[in-house]
Coordinates of C-alpha atoms and ligand atoms in Angstrom, one line a residue:
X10 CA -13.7 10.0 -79.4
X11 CA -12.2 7.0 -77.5
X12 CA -14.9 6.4 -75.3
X13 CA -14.4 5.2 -71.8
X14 CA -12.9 1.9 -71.9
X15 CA -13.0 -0.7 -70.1
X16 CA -10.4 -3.9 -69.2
X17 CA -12.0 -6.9 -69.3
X18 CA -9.9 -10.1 -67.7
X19 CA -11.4 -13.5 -67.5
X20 CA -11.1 -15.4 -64.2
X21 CA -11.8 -18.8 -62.4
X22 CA -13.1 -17.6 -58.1
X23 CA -15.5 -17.8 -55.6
X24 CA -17.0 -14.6 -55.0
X25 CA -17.0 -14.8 -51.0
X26 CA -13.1 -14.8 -51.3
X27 CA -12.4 -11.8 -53.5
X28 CA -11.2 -8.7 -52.8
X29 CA -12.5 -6.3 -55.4
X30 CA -14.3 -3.0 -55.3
X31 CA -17.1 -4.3 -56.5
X32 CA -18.7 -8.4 -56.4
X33 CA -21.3 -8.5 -58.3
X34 CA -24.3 -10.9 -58.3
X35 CA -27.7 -11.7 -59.2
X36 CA -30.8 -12.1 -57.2
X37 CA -34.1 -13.5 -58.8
X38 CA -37.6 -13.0 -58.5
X39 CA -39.7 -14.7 -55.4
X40 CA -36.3 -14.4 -53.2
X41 CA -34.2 -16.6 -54.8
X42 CA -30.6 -16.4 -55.1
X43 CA -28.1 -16.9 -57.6
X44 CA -25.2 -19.4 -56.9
X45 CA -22.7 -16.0 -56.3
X46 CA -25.3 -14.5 -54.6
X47 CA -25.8 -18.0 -52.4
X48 CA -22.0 -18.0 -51.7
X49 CA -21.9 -14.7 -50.4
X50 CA -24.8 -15.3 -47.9
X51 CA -23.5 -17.8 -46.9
X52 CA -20.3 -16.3 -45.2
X53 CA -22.3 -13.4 -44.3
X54 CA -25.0 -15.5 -41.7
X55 CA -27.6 -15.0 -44.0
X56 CA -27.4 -11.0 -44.7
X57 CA -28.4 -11.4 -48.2
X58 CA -31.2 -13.4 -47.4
X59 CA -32.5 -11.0 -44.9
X60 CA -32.3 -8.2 -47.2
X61 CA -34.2 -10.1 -49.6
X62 CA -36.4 -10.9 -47.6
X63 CA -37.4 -7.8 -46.0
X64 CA -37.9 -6.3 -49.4
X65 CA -35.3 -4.1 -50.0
X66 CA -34.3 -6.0 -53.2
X67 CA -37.6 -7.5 -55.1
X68 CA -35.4 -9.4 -57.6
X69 CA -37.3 -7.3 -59.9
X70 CA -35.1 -7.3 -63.7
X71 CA -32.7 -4.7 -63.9
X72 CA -33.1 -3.3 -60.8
X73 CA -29.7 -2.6 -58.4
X74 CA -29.1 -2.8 -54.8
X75 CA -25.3 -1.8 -53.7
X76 CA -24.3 -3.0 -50.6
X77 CA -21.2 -2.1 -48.3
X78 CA -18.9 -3.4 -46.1
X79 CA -21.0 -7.1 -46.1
X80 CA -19.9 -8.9 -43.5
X81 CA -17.8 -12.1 -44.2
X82 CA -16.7 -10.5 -47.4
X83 CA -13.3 -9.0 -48.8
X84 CA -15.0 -7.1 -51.5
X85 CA -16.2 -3.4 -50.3
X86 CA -19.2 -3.4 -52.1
X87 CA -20.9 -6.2 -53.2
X88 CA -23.9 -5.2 -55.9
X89 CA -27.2 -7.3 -56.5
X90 CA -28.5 -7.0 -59.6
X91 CA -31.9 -8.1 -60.2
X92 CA -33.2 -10.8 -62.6
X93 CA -36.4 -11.0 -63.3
X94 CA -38.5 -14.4 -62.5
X95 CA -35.9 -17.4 -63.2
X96 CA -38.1 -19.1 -66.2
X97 CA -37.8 -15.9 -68.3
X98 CA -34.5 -15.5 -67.5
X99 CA -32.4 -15.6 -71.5
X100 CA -30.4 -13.5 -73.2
X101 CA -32.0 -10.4 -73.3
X102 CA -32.6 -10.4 -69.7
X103 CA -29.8 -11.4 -69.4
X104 CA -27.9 -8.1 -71.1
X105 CA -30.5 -5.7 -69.3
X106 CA -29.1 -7.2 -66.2
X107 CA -25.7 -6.6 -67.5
X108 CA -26.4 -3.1 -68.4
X109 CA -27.8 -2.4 -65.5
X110 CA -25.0 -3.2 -63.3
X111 CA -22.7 -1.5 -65.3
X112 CA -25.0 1.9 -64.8
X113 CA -25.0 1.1 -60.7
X114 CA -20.9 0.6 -60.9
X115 CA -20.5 3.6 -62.9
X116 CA -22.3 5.5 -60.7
X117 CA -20.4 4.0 -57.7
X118 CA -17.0 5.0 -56.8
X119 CA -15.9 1.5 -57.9
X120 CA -13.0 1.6 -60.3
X121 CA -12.8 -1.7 -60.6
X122 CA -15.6 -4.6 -60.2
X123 CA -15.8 -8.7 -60.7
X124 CA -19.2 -9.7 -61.9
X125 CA -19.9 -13.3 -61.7
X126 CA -23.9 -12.5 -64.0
X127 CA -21.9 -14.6 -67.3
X128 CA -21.9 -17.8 -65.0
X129 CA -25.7 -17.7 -64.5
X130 CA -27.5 -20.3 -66.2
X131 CA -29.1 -19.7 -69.8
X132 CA -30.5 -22.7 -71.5
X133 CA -28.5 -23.5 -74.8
X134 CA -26.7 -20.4 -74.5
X135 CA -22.5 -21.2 -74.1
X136 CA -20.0 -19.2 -72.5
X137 CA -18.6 -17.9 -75.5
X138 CA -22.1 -16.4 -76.5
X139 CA -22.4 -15.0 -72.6
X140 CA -19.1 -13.3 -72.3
X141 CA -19.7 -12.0 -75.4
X142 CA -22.6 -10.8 -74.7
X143 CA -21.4 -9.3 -71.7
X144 CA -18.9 -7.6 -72.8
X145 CA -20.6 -6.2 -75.5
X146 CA -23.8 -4.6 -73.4
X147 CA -21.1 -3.1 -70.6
X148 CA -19.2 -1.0 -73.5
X149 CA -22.4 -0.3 -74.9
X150 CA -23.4 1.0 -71.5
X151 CA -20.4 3.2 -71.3
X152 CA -20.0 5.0 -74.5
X153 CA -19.9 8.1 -74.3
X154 CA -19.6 10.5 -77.3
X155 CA -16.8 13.5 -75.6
X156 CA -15.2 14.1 -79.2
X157 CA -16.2 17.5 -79.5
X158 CA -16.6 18.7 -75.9
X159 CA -13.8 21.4 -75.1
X160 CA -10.2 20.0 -73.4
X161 CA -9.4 21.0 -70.0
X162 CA -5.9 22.1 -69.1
X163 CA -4.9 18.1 -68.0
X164 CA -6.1 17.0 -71.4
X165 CA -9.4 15.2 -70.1
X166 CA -12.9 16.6 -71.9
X167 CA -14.8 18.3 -70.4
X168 CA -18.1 16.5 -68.7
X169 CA -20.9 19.0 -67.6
X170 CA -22.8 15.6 -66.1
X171 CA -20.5 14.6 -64.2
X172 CA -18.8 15.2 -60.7
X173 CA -15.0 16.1 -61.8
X174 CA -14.1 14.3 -58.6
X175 CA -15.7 11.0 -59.2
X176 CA -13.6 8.4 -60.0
X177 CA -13.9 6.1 -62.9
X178 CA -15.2 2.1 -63.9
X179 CA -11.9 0.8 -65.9
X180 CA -11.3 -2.6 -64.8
X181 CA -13.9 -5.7 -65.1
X182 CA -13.1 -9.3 -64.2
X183 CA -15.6 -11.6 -65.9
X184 CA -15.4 -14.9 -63.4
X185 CA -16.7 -17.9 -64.9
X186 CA -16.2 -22.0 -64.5
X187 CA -12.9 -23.1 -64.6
X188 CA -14.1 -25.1 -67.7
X189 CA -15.1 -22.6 -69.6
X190 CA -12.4 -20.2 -69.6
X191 CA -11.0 -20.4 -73.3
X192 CA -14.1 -20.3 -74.2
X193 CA -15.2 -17.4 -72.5
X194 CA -12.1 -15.7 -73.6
X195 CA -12.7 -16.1 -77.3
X196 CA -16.3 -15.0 -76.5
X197 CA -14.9 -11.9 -75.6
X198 CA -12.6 -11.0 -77.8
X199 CA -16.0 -11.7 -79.6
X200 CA -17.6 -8.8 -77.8
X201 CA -15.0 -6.6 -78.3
X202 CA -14.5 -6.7 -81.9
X203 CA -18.5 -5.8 -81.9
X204 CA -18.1 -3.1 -79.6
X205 CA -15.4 -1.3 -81.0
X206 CA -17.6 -1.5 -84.4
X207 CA -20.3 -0.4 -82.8
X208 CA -19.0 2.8 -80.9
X209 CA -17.6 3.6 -84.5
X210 CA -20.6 3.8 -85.5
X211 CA -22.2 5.7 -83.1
X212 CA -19.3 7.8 -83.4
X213 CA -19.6 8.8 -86.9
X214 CA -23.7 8.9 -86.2
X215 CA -23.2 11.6 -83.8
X216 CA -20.3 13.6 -85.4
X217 CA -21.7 17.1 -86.8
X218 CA -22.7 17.5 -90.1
X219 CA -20.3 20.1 -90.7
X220 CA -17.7 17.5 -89.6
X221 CA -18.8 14.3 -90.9
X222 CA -19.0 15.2 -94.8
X223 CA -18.9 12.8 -97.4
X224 CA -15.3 13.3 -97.4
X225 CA -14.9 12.7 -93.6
X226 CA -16.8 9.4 -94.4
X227 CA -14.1 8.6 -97.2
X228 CA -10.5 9.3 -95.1
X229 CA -12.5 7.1 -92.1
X230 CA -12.4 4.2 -94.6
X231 CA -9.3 4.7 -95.9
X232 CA -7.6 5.1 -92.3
X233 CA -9.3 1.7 -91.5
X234 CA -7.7 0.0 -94.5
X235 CA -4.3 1.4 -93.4
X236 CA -5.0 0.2 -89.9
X237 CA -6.1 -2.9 -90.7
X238 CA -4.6 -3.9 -94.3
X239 CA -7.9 -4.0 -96.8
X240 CA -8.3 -2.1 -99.8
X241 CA -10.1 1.4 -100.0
X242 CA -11.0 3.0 -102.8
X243 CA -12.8 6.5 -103.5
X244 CA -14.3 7.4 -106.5
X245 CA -14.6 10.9 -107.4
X246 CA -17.2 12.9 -109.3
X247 CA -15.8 12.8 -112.3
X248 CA -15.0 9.2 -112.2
X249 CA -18.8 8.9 -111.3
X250 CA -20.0 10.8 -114.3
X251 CA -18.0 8.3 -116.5
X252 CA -19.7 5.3 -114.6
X253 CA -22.6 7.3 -115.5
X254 CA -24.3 7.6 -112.1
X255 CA -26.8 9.9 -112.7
X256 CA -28.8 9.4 -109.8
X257 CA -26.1 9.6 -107.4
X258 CA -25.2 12.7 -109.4
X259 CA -28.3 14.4 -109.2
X260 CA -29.1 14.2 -105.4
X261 CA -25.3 15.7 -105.0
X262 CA -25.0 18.3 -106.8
X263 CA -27.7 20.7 -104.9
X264 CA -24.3 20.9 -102.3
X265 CA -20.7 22.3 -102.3
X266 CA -19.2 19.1 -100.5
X267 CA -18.1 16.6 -103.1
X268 CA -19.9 13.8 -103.2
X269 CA -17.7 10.6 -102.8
X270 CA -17.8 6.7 -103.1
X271 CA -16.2 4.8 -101.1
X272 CA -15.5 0.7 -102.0
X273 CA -13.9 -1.1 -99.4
X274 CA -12.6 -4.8 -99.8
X275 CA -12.0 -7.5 -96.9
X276 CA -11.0 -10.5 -98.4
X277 CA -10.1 -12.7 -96.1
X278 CA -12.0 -16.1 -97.6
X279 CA -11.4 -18.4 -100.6
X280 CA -10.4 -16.7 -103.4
X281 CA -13.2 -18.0 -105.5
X282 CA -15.9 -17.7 -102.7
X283 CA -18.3 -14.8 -104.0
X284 CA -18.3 -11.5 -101.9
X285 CA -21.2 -10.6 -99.5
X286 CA -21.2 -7.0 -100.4
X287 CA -22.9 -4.4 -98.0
X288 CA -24.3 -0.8 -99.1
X289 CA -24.8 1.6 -96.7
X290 CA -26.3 4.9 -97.4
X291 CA -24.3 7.7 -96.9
X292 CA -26.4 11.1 -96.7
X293 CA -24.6 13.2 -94.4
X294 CA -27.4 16.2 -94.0
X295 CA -31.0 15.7 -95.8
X296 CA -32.5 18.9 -95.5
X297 CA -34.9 17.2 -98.3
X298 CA -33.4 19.1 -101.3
X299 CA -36.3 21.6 -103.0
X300 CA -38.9 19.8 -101.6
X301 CA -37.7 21.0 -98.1
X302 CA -38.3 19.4 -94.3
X303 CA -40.2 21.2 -91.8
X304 CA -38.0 22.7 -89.7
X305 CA -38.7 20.4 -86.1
X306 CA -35.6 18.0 -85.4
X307 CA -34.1 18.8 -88.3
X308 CA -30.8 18.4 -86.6
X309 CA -31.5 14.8 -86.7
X310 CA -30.8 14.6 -90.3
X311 CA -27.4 14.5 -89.8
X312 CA -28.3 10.5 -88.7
X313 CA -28.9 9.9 -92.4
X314 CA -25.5 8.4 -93.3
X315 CA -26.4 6.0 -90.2
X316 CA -26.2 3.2 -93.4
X317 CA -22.9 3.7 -94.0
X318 CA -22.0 4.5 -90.5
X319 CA -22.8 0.8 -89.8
X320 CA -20.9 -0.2 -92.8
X321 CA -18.0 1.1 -91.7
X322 CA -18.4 0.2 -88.2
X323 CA -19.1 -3.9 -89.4
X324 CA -15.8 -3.6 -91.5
X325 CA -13.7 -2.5 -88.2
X326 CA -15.3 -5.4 -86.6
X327 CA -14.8 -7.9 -88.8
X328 CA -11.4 -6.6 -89.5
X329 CA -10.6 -6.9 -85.8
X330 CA -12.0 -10.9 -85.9
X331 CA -9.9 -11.4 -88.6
X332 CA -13.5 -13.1 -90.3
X333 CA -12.4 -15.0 -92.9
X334 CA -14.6 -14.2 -95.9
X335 CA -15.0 -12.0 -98.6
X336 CA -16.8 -8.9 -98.2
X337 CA -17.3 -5.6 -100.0
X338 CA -18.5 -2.5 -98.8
X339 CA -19.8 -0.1 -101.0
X340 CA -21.0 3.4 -99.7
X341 CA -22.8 6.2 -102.0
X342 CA -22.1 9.4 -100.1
X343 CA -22.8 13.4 -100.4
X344 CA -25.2 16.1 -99.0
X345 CA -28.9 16.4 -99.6
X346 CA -29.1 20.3 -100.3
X347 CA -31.4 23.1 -101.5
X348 CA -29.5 25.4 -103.8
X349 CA -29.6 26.9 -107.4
X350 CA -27.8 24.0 -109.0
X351 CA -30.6 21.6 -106.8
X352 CA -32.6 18.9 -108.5
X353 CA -36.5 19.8 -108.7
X354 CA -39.3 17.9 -108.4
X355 CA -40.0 17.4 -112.0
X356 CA -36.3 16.2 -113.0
X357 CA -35.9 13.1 -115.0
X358 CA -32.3 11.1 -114.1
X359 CA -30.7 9.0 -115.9
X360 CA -29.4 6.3 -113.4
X361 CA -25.9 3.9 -114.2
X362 CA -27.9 0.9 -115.3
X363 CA -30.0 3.2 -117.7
X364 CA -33.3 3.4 -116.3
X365 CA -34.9 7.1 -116.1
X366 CA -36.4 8.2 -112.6
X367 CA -38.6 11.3 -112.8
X368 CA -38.0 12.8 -109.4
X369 CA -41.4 13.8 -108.0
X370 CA -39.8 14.4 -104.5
X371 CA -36.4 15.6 -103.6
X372 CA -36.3 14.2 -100.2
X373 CA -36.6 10.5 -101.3
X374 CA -33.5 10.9 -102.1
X375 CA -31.7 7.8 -100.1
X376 CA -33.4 5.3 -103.1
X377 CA -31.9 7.7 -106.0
X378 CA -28.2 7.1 -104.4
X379 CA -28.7 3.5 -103.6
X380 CA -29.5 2.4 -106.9
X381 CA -26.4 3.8 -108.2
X382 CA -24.9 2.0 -106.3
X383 CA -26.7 -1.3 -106.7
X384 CA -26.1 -1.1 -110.1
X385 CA -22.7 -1.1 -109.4
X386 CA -22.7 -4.0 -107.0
X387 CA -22.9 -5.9 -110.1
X388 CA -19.7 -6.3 -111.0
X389 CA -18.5 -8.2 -108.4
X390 CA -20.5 -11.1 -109.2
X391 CA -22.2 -11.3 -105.3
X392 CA -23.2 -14.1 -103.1
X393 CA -25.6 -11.8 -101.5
X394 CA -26.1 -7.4 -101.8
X395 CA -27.1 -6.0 -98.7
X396 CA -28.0 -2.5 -98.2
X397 CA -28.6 -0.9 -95.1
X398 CA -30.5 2.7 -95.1
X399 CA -32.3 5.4 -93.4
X400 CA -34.4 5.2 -95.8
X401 CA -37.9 6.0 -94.9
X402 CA -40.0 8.1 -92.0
X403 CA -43.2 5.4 -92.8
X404 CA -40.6 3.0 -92.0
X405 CA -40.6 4.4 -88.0
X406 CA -44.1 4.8 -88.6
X407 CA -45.3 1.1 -89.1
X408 CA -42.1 -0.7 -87.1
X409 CA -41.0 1.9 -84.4
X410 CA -37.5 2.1 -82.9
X411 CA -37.2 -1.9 -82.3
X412 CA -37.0 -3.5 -85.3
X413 CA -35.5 -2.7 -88.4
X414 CA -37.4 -3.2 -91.9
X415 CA -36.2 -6.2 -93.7
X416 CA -36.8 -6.7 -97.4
X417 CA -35.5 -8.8 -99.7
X418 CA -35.9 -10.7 -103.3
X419 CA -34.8 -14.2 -101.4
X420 CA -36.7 -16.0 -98.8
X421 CA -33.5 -17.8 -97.8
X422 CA -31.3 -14.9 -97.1
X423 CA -34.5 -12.9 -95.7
X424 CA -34.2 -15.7 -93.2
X425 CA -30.5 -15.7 -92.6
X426 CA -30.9 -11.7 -91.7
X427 CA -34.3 -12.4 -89.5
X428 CA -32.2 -14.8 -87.3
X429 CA -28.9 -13.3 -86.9
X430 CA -31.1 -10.4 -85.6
X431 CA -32.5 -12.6 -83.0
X432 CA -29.3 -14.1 -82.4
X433 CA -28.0 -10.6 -82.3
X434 CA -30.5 -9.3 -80.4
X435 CA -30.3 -6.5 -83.1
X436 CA -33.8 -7.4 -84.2
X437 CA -35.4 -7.1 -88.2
X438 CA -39.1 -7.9 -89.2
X439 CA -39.9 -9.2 -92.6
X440 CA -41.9 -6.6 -95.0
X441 CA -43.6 -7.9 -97.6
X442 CA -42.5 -6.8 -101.0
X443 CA -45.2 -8.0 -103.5
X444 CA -45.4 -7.0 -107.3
X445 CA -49.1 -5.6 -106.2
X446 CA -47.0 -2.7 -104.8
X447 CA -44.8 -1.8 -108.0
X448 CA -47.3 0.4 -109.9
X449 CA -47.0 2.9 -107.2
X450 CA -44.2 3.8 -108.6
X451 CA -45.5 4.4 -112.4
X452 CA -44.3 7.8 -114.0
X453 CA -46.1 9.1 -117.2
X454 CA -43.0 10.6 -117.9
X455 CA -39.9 8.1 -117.2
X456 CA -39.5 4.4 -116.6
X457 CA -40.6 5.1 -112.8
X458 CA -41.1 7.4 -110.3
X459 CA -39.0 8.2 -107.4
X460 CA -42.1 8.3 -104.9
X461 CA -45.1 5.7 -104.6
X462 CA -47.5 8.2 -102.2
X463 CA -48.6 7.5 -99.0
X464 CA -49.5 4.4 -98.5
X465 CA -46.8 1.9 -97.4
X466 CA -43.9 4.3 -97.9
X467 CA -41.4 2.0 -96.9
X468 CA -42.1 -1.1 -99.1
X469 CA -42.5 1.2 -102.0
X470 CA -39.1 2.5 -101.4
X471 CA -37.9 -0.9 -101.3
X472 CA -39.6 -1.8 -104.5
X473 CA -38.0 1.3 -106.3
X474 CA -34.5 -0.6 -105.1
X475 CA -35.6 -4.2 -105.7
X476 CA -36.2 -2.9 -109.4
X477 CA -31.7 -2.6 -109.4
X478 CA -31.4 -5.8 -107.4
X479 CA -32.6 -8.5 -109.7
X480 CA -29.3 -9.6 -111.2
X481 CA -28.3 -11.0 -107.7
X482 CA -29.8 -12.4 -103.9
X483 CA -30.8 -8.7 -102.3
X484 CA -31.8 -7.6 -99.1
X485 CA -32.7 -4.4 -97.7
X486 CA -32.7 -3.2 -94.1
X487 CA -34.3 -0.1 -93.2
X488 CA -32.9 1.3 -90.1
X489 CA -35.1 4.7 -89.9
X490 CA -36.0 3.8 -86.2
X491 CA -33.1 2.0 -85.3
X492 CA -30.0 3.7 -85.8
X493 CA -30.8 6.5 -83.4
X494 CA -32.4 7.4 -80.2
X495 CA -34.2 10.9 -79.8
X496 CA -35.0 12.7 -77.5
X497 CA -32.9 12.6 -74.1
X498 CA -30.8 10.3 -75.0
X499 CA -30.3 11.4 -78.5
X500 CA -27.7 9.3 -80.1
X501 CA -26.5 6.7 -82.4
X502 CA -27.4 2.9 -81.3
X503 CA -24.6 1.5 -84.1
X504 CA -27.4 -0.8 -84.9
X505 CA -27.6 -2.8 -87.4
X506 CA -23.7 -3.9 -86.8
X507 CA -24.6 -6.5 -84.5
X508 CA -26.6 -8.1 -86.6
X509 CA -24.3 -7.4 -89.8
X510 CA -21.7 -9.0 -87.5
X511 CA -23.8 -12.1 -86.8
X512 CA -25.3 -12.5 -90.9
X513 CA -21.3 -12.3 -91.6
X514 CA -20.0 -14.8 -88.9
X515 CA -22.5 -17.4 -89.7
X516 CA -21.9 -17.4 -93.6
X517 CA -17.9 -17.3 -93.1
X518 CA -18.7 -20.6 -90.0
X519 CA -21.0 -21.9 -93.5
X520 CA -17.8 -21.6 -95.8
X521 CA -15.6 -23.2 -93.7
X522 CA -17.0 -26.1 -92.5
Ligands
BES26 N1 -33.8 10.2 -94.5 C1 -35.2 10.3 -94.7 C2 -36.0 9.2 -94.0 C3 -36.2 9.5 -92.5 C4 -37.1 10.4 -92.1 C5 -35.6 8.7 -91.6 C6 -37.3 10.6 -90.7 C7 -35.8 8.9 -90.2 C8 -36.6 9.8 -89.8 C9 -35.5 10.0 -96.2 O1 -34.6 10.5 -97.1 C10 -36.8 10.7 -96.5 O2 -36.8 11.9 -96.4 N2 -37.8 10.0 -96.9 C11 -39.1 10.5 -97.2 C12 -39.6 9.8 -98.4 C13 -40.9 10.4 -98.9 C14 -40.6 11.8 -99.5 C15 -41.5 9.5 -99.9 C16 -40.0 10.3 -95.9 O3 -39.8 9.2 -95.3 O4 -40.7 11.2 -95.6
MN27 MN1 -34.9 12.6 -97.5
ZN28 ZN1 -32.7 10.7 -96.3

């Protein structure tokens, strides 16, 4: 699973005088040139300019132009990289240009490049923010998920996209100011620690479902708090029916992989500084239970543990950072199965803080974990629960694949999570959550329903959860179009970690200073 990886170094230069396989540069819109780009044109009588000029590169964002052999120069390539009109130009420009130019290098037979995009100008944004930045959206860029792929003889997976021949990207020098490079160094340290949360994710998004069971999830954590030093804990089933988690319960036992649940513990802050705690749902297959999916993209299901996925993945991160400040992660995981011993619609639970849930739909069955787990949450006294699920198709429906559904109880945390997602640029959108919505969920038959109809699926789901969530400051993010891609480039996105990371970084900056 370890992904290609790149070495980043930080350097002070001039890009005329390098000699690298690779310079890379950026070129605006309406033929204007970057400083790098300025430097290079200038030892080369102009050739940039011309080519400019003539067309060949429109400045256009994101798009690439590898050159060769430019006269002048040291470098054997040198790559423009396109970037937009220069009043847009911000941060998310600036990571598509990053991105970019890590595709064009990649598919170069550059093994090594020098990329001067983090010392282009971005109001308010510092060089930590850019490095990291940077370095984050190039291993983005080049993850590639090979864990399963057969080994050839020398040991290397086997790659039916590529050229065997081709040689590799490893090696990035990130040049910046000779001011700025501590900063940029911690910035990418910064951007590493994300990353390598972030592949994680992916990773454990995109493992099979016959690989990543519930107990695959569990030995991940546990590994992770031997690697890094933080208490793991997994509770089995019968330690759940004493905790009386009949929800959880219910949804698990239509499978023959053991449902498990996993309670991890960073505590790096204050001793008396309340936990952030951070639920992620864990459903490693939902084949909807009795009340069965269609058939279509079924295989897809196996992105429902994409909650705890990102869990996971935001502990590695912040275990890497070294964050200090108290967080818990709680994941409810097991199988969502059809099978004699299967919940029906029908079913009344009993969930762990007492309440009865008639089940009127077996596949809503990320809530009827969840709340279990909510529930349990409790005893840990939070600052703030957040859960993180793939929790609803209406969700996809009303928000699409760029935002994540935000809901929450508390219009001050609602806005912590809103602008770490901007900061992030792991974006949310606020939902609205209003009482109007909660007799949707009336049962004639329990004290609610597992399933509010139609209309506004994914704030009813969120008001079923909100109904476990009042002893504490809750927010839920639903990451039903955001945790994977489909289609051609089906795969995990490791979302929302970036913007778990950012929520987390800015409350431990808040407790320290
Ligand atoms: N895991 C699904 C939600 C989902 C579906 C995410 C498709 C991404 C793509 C969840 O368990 C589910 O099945 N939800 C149902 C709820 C319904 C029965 C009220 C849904 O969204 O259809
Ligand atoms: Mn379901
Ligand atoms: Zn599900």
């Amino acid at each position: 699973m370890k992904s290609s990886i790149i070495e980043f170094s930080i350097k002070n230069g001039n890009p005329e005088k390098l000699l690298s396989n690779c310079v890379i540069v950026g070129v605006y819109e309406s033929n204007q040139l970057s400083d790098a780009a300025l430097a290079i044109d200038a030892v080369s009588a102009g050739y940039i300019a011309n080519i400019v000029k003539r067309g060949d590169m429109d400045g256009k964002l994101a798009s690439t132009l590898m050159l060769h052999n430019v006269p002048g120069t040291l470098s054997e390539r040198v790559l423009l990289v396109g970037l937009g009109k220069a009043s847009d130009f911000a941060e998310k420009q600036y990571c598509q240009a990053v991105r970019a130019s890590t595709k064009a290098v990649t598919a170069s037979g550059a093994t090594d490049a020098a990329t001067f995009l983090a010392g282009l100008p971005i109001s308010q944004l510092t060089a930590h923010r850019k490095v990291a930045y940077l370095a984050e959206a190039t291993l983005d860029v080049s993850y590639k998920f090979d864990a399963i792929k057969r080994k050839k003889e020398d040991g290397k997976k086997e790659d039916n996209k590529k050229n065997e021949s081709k040689k590799s990207f490893a090696k990035l020098v990130v040049y910046v100011a000779a001011s700025e490079v501590n900063e940029a160094e911690s910035g990418l340290a910064h951007g590493k620690a994300l990353a390598a949360g972030v592949s994680l994710a992916k990773d454990l998004g995109n493992l099979p479902p016959n690989v990543c069971t519930p107990t695959y999830l569990a030995e991940t954590a546990e590994s992770l708090g031997k690697k890094y030093d933080f208490k793991v804990k997994v509770l089995a089933r019968d330690e759940l029916e004493k905790l009386g988690m009949g929800s959880f319960l219910g949804v698990a036992q239509g499978s023959e992989e053991p449902p498990k649940f996993i309670i991890m513990q960073h505590l790096k802050g204050k001793k008396s500084q309340k936990p952030v705690v951070l639920v992620g749902k864990g459903i490693t297959f939902d084949t909807g239970g009795i009340s069965l999916k269609p058939g279509g993209d079924m295989d897809e299901m196996k992105y429902d543990m994409c909650g705890a996925a990102s869990v996971i993945g935001t502990f590695k991160t912040i275990a890497e950072m070294d964050l200090p400040l108290n967080v818990i992660g709680i994941i409810p995981t097991c199988e969502n199965m059809p099978d004699g011993r299967a919940i029906r619609p029908g079913d009344v639970l009993t969930s762990m803080s007492g309440l009865t849930i008639e089940v009127l739909n077996t596949d809503a069955e990320g809530r009827l974990i969840l709340c279990d787990a909510l529930t349990y949450a409790e005893r840990f006294e939070p600052s703030a629960v957040i859960d993180i699920a793939t929790l609803t198709g209406a969700c996809v429906i009303a928000l699409g694949h760029h935002a994540s559904g935000l809901f929450s109880n508390n219009e001050a945390l609602a806005s912590e999570l809103l602008k770490a997602g901007e900061t992030s640029l792991d974006r949310a959108w606020h939902m609205p959550m209003w009482d109007d919505y909660q007799p949707l969920l009336d049962s004639n038959f329990a004290d609610m329903a597992n399933i509010g109809g139609r209309a506004a699926g994914s704030i009813t789901a969120a008001c079923f959860l909100s109904r476990f969530a009042k002893k504490y400051e809750w927010a839920h993010l639903d990451v039903a179009g955001t945790a994977w891609k489909s289609g051609k480039e089906k795969g995990g996105t490791g979302r929302p970690v970036p913007l778990l990371t950012e929520f987390l970084v800015a409350r431990a900056n808040k407790a320290n200073h």
